[in-house]
PDB file of C-alpha atoms in Angstrom:
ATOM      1  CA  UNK A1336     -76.202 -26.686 -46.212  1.00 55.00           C
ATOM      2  CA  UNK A1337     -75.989 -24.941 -49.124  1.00 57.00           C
ATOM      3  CA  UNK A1338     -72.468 -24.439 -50.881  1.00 63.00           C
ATOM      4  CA  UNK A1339     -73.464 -22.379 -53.998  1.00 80.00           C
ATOM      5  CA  UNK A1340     -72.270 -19.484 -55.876  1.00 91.00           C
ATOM      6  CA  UNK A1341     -73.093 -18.380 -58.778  1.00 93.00           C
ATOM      7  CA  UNK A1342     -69.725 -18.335 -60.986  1.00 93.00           C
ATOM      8  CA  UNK A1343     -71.137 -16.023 -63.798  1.00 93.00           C
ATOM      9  CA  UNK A1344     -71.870 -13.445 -60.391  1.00 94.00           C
ATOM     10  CA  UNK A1345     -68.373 -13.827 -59.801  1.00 95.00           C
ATOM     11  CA  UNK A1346     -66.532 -13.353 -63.012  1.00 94.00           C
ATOM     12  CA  UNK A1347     -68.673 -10.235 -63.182  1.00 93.00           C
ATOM     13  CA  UNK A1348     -67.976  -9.053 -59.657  1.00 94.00           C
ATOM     14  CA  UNK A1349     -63.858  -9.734 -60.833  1.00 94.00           C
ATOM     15  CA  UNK A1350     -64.261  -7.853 -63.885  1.00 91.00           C
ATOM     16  CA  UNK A1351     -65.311  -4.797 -62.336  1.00 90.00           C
ATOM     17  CA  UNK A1352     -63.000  -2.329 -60.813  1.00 84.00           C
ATOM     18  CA  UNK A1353     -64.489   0.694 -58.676  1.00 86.00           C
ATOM     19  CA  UNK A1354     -66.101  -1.481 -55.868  1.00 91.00           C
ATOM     20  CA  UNK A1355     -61.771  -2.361 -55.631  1.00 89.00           C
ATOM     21  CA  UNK A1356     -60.523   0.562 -54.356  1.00 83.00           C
ATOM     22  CA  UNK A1357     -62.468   0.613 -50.902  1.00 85.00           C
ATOM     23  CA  UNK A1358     -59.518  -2.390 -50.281  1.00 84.00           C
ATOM     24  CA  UNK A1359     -56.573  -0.678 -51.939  1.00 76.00           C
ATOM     25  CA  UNK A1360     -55.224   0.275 -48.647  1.00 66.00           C
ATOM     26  CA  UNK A1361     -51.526  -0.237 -47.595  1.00 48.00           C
ATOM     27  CA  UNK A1362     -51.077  -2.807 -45.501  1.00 49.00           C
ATOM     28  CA  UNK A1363     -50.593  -1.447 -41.525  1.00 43.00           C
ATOM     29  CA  UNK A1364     -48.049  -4.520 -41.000  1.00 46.00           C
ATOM     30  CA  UNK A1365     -46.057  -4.035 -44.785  1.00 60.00           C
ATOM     31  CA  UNK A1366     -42.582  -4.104 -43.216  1.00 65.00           C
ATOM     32  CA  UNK A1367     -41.663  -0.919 -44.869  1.00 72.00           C
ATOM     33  CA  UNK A1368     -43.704   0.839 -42.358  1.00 75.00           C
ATOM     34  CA  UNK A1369     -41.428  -0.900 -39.465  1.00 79.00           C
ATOM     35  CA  UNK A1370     -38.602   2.232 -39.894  1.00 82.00           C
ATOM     36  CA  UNK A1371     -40.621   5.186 -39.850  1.00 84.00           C
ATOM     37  CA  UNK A1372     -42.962   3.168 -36.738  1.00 85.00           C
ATOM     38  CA  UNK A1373     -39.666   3.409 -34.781  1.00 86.00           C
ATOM     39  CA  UNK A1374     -38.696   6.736 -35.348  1.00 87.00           C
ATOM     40  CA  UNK A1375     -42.067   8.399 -34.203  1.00 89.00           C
ATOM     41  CA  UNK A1376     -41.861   5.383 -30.723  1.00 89.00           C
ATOM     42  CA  UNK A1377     -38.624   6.508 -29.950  1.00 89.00           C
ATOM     43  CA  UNK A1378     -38.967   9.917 -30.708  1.00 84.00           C
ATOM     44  CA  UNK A1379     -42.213  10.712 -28.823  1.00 87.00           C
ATOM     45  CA  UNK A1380     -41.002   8.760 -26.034  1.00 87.00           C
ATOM     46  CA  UNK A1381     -37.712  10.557 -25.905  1.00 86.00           C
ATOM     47  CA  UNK A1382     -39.916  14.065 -25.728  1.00 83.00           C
ATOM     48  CA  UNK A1383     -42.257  12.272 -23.225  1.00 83.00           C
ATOM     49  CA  UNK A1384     -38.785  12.121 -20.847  1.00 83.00           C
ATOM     50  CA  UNK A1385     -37.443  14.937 -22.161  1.00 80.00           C
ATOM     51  CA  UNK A1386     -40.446  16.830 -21.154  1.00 80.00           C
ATOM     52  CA  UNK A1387     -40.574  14.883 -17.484  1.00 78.00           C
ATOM     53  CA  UNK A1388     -37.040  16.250 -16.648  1.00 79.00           C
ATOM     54  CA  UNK A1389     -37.961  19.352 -18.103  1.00 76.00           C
ATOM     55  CA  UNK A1390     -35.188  19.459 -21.139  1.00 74.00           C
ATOM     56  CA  UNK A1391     -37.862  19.796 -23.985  1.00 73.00           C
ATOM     57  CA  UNK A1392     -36.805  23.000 -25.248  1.00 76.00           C
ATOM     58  CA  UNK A1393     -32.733  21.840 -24.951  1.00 79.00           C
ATOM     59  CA  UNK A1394     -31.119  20.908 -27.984  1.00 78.00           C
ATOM     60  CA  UNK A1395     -32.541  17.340 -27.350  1.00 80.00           C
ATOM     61  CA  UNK A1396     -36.058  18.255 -27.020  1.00 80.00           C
ATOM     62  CA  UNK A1397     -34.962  19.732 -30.783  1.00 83.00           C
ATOM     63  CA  UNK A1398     -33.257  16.640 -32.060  1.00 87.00           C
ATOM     64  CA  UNK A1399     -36.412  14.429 -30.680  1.00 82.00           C
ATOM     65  CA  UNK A1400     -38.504  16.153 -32.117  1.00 86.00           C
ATOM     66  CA  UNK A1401     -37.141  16.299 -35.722  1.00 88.00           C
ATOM     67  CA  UNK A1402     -36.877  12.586 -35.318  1.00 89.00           C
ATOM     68  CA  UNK A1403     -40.562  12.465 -34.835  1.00 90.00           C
ATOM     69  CA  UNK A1404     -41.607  14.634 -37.673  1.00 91.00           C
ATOM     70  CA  UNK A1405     -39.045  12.527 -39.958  1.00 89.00           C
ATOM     71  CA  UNK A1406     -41.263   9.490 -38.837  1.00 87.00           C
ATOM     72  CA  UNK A1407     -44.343  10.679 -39.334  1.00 91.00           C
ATOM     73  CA  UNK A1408     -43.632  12.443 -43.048  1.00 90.00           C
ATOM     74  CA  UNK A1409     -42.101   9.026 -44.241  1.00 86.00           C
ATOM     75  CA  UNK A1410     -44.768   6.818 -42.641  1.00 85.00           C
ATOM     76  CA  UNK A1411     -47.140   9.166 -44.924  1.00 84.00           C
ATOM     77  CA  UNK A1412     -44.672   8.922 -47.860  1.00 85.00           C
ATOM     78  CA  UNK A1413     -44.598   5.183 -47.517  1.00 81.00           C
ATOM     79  CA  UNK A1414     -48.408   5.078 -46.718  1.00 76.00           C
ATOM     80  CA  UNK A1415     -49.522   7.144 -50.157  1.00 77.00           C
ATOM     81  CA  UNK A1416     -46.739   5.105 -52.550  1.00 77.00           C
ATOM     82  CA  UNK A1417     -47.792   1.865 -51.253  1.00 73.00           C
ATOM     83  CA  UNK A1418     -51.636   2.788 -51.545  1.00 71.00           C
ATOM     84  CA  UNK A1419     -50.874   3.868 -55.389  1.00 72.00           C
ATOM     85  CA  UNK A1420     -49.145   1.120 -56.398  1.00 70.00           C
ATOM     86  CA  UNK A1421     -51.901  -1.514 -55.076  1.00 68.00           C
ATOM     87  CA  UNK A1422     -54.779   0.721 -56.740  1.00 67.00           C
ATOM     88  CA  UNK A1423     -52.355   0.513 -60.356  1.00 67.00           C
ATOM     89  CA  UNK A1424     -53.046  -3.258 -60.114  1.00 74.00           C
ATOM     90  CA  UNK A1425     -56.550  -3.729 -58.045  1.00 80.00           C
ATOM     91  CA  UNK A1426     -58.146  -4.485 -61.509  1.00 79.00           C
ATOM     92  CA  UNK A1427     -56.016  -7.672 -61.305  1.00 85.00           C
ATOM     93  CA  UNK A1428     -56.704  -8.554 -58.374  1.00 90.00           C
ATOM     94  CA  UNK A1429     -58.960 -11.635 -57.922  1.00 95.00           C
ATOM     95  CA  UNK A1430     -62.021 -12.383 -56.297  1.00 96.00           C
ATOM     96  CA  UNK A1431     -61.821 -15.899 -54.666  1.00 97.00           C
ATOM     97  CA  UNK A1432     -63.718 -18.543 -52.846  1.00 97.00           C
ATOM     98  CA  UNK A1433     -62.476 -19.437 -49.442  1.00 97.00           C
ATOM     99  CA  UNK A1434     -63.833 -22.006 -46.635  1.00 97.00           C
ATOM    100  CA  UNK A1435     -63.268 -22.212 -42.955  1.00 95.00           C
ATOM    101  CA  UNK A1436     -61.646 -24.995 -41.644  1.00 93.00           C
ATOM    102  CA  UNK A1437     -61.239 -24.506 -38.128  1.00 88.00           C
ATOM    103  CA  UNK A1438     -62.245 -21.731 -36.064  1.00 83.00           C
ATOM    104  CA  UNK A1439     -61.779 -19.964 -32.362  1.00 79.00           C
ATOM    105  CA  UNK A1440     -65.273 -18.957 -31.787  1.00 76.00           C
ATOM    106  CA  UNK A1441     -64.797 -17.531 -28.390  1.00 78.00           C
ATOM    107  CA  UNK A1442     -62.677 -14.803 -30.343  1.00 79.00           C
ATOM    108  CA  UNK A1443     -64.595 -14.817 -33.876  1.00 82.00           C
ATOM    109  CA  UNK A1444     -60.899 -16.040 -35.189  1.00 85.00           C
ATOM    110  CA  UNK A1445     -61.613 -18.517 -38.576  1.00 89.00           C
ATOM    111  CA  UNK A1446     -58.860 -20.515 -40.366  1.00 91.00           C
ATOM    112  CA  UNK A1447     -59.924 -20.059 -44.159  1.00 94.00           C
ATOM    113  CA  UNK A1448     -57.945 -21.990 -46.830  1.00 96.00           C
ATOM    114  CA  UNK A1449     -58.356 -20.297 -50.336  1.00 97.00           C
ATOM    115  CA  UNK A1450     -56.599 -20.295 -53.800  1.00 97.00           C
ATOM    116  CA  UNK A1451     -56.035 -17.557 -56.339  1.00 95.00           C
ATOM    117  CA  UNK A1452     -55.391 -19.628 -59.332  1.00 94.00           C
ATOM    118  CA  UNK A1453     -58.176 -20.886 -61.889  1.00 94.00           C
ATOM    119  CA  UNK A1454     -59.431 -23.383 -58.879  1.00 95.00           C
ATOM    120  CA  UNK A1455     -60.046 -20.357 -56.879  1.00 96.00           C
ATOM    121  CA  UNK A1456     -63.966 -21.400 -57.505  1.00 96.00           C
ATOM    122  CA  UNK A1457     -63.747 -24.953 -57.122  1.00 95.00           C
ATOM    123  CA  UNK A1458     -65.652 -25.637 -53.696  1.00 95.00           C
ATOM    124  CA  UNK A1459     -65.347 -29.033 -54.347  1.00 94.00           C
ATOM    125  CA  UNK A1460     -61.489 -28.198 -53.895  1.00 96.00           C
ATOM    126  CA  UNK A1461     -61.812 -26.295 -51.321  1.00 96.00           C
ATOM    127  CA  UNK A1462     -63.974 -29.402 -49.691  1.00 95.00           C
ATOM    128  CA  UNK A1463     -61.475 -31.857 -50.297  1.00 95.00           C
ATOM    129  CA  UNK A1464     -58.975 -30.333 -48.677  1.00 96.00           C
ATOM    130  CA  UNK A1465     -60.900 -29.560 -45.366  1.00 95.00           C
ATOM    131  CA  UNK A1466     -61.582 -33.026 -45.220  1.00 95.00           C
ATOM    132  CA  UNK A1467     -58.125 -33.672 -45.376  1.00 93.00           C
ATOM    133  CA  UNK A1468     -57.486 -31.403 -42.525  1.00 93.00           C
ATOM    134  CA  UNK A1469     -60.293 -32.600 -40.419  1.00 90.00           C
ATOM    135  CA  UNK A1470     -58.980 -36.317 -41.062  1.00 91.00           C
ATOM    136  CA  UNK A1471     -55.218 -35.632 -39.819  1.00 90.00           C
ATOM    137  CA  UNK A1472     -54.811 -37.255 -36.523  1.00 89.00           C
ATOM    138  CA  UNK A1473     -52.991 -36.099 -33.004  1.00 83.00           C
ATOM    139  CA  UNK A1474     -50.446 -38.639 -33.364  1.00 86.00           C
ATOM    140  CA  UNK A1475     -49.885 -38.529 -36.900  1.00 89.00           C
ATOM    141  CA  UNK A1476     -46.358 -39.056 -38.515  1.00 91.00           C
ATOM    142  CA  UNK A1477     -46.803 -37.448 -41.606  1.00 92.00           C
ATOM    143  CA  UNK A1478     -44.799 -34.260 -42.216  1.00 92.00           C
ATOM    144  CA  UNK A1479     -47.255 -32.242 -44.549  1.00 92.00           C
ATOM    145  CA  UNK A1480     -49.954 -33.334 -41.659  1.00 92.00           C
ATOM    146  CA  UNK A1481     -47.532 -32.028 -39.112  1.00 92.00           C
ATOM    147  CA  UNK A1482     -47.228 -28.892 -41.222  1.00 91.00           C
ATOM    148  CA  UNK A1483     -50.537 -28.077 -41.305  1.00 90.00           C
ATOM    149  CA  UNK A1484     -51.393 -29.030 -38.076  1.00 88.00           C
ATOM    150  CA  UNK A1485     -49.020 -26.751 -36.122  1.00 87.00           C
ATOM    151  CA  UNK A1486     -50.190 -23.928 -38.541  1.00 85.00           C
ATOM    152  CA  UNK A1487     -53.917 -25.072 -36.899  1.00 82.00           C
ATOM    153  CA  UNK A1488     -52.825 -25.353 -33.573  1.00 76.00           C
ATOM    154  CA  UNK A1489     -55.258 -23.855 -30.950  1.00 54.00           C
ATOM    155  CA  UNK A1490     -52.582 -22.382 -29.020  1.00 46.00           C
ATOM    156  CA  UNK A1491     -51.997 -19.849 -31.937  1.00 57.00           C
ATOM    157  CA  UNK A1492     -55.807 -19.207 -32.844  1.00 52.00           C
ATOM    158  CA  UNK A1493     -55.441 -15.584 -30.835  1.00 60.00           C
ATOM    159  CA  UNK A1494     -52.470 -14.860 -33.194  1.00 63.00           C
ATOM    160  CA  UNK A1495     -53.453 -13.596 -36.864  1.00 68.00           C
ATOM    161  CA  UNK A1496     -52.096 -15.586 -38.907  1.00 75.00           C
ATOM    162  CA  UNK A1497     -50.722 -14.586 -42.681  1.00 80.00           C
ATOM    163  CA  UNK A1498     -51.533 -16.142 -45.659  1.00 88.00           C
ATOM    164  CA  UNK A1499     -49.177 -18.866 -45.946  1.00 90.00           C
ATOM    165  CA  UNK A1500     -49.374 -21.870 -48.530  1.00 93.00           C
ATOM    166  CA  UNK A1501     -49.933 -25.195 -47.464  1.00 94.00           C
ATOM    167  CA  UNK A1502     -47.530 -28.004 -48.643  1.00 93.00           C
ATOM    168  CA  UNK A1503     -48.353 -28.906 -52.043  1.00 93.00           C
ATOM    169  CA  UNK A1504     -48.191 -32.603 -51.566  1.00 93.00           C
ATOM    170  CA  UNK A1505     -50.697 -32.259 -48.879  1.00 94.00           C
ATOM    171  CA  UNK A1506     -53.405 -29.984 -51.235  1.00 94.00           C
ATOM    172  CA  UNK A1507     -52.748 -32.864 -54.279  1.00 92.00           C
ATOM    173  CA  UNK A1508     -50.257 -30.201 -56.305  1.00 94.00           C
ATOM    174  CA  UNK A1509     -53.099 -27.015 -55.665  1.00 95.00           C
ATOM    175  CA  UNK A1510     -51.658 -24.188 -54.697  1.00 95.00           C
ATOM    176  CA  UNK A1511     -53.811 -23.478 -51.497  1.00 96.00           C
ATOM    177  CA  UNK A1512     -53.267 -20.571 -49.319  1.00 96.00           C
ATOM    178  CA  UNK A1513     -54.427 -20.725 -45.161  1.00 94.00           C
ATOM    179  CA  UNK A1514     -55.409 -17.565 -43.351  1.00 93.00           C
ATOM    180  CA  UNK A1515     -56.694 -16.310 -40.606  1.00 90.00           C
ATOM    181  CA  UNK A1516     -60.246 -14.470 -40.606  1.00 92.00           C
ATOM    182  CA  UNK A1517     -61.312 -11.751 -38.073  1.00 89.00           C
ATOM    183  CA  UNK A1518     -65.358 -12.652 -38.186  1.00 91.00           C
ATOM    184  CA  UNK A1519     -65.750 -10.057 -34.909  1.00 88.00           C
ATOM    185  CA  UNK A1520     -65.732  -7.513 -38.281  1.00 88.00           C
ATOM    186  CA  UNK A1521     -68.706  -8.827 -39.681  1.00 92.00           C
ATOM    187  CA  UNK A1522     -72.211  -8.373 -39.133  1.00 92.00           C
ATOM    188  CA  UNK A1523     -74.595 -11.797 -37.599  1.00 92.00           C
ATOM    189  CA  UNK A1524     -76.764 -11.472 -40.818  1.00 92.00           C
ATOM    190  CA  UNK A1525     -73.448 -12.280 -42.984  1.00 93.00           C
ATOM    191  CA  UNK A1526     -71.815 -14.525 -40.697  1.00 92.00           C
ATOM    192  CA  UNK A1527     -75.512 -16.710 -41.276  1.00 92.00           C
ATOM    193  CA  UNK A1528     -74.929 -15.957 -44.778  1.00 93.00           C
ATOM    194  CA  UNK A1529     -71.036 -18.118 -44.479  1.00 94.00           C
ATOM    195  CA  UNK A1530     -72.645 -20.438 -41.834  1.00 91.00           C
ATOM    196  CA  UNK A1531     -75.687 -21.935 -44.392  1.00 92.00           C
ATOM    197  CA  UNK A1532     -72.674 -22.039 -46.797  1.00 93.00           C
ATOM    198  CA  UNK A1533     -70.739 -24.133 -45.639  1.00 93.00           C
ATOM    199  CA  UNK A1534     -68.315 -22.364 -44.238  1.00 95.00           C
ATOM    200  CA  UNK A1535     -67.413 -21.014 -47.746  1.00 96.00           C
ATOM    201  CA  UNK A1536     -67.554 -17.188 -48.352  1.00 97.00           C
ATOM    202  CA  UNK A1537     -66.154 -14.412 -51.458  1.00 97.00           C
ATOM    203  CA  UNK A1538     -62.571 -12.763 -50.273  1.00 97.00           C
ATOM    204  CA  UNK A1539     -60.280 -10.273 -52.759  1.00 95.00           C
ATOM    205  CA  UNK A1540     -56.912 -10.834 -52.721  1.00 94.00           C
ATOM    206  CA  UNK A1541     -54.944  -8.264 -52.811  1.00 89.00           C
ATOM    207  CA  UNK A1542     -51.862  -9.307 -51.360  1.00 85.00           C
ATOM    208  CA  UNK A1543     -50.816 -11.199 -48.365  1.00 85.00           C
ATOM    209  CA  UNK A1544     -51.876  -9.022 -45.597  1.00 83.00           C
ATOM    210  CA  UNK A1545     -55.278  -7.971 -47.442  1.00 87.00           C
ATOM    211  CA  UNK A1546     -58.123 -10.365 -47.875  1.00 93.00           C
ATOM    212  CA  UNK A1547     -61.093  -9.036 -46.959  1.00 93.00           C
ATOM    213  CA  UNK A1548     -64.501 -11.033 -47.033  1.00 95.00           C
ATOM    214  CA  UNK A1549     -66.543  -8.863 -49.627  1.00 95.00           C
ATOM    215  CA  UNK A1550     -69.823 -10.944 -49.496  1.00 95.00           C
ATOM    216  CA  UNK A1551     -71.744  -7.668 -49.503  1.00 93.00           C
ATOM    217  CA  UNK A1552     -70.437  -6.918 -52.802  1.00 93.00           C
ATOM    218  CA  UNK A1553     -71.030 -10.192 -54.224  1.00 94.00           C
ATOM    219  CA  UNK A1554     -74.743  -9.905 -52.853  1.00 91.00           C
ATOM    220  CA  UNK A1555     -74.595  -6.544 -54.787  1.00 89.00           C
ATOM    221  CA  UNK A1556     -73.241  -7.599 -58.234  1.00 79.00           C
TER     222      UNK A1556
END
């Protein structure tokens, strides 16, 4: 299988900025969305009862529905601030290598491990440490395997899972981020692409919750 990219392509795809912005959305899950989520759930659903008992136009139909237009203006507020602070920095955002490690095909789910450092290229890195993972055993007594391995564990392959770091004593003192990948995104002719790979494919970080593959853009370059 082939493993190559070409790291003069990707310094040049990082250097540029405009391709960027199509991923300089705010993050649906950023936890400052959490408030104004709850004010238009329990606001519309107080109106939905409201509305069954035939109160809307009472003084709580009134209240419930200022509730819900408080929500929804400081959702947007949230939504626009959040989206202009990540395009202030996209140009510093890197482009990085990542590899799948394990994977739920039945639901297109892919563990990808993936650093944003100056190894960020290194797919001899990124190798390694799958090797590592594939070695750890079921009845291991390692910590650092144990970490990683419940991380891995099939039952949580329908869960996304955030980037998280794995332990640095297990990665050799690299600091390697794990996420999960949603492949069911992605078209067959670039999940071949990743497949005759190796498993290894172009993300952007741009923070925690946002790592999109962007092999089309590296194609592009």
């Amino acid at each position: 299988m082939m493993t190559h990219y070409d790291v003069t392509k990707l310094e040049h795809l990082e250097r540029k900025t405009d391709w960027k912005k199509n991923y300089a959305h705010f993050a649906s899950g950023n936890k400052l969305l959490l408030a104004p989520t709850l004010l238009i759930a329990i606001g519309g659903l107080t109106l939905f009862l409201l509305n069954k008992t035939r109160l809307l136009q009472s003084g709580y139909g009134l209240m419930a529905g200022l509730i819900t237009m408080a929500g929804v203006v400081l959702f947007v507020i949230i939504s626009v601030r959040g989206k202009k602070q990540v395009l202030e920095n996209i140009s510093q955002k890197p482009v990085c290598l990542a590899k799948i490690i394990r994977s739920n095909e039945q639901q297109q789910v892919y563990y990808g491990i993936f650093s944003t450092s100056d190894t960020r290229w290194d797919t001899a890195l990124l190798q390694h440490i799958s090797e590592r993972v594939g070695n750890i055993t079921a009845d291991t007594s390692n910590p650092d395997d144990k970490t990683v391995e419940r991380l891995l564990r099939t039952s949580q392959a329908n869960v996304p899972l955030q980037t998280c770091s794995l332990p640095a004593s297990f990665t050799g003192g690299h600091q390697i981020y794990l996420k999960s990948f949603d492949f069911s995104v992605l078209d067959e002719v670039t999940c071949d692409y990743i497949r005759h790979r190796n498993g290894i494919f172009p993300v952007l970080y741009v923070d925690n919750s946002n790592v999109p593959v962007v092999l089309k853009d590296y194609i592009t370059a």
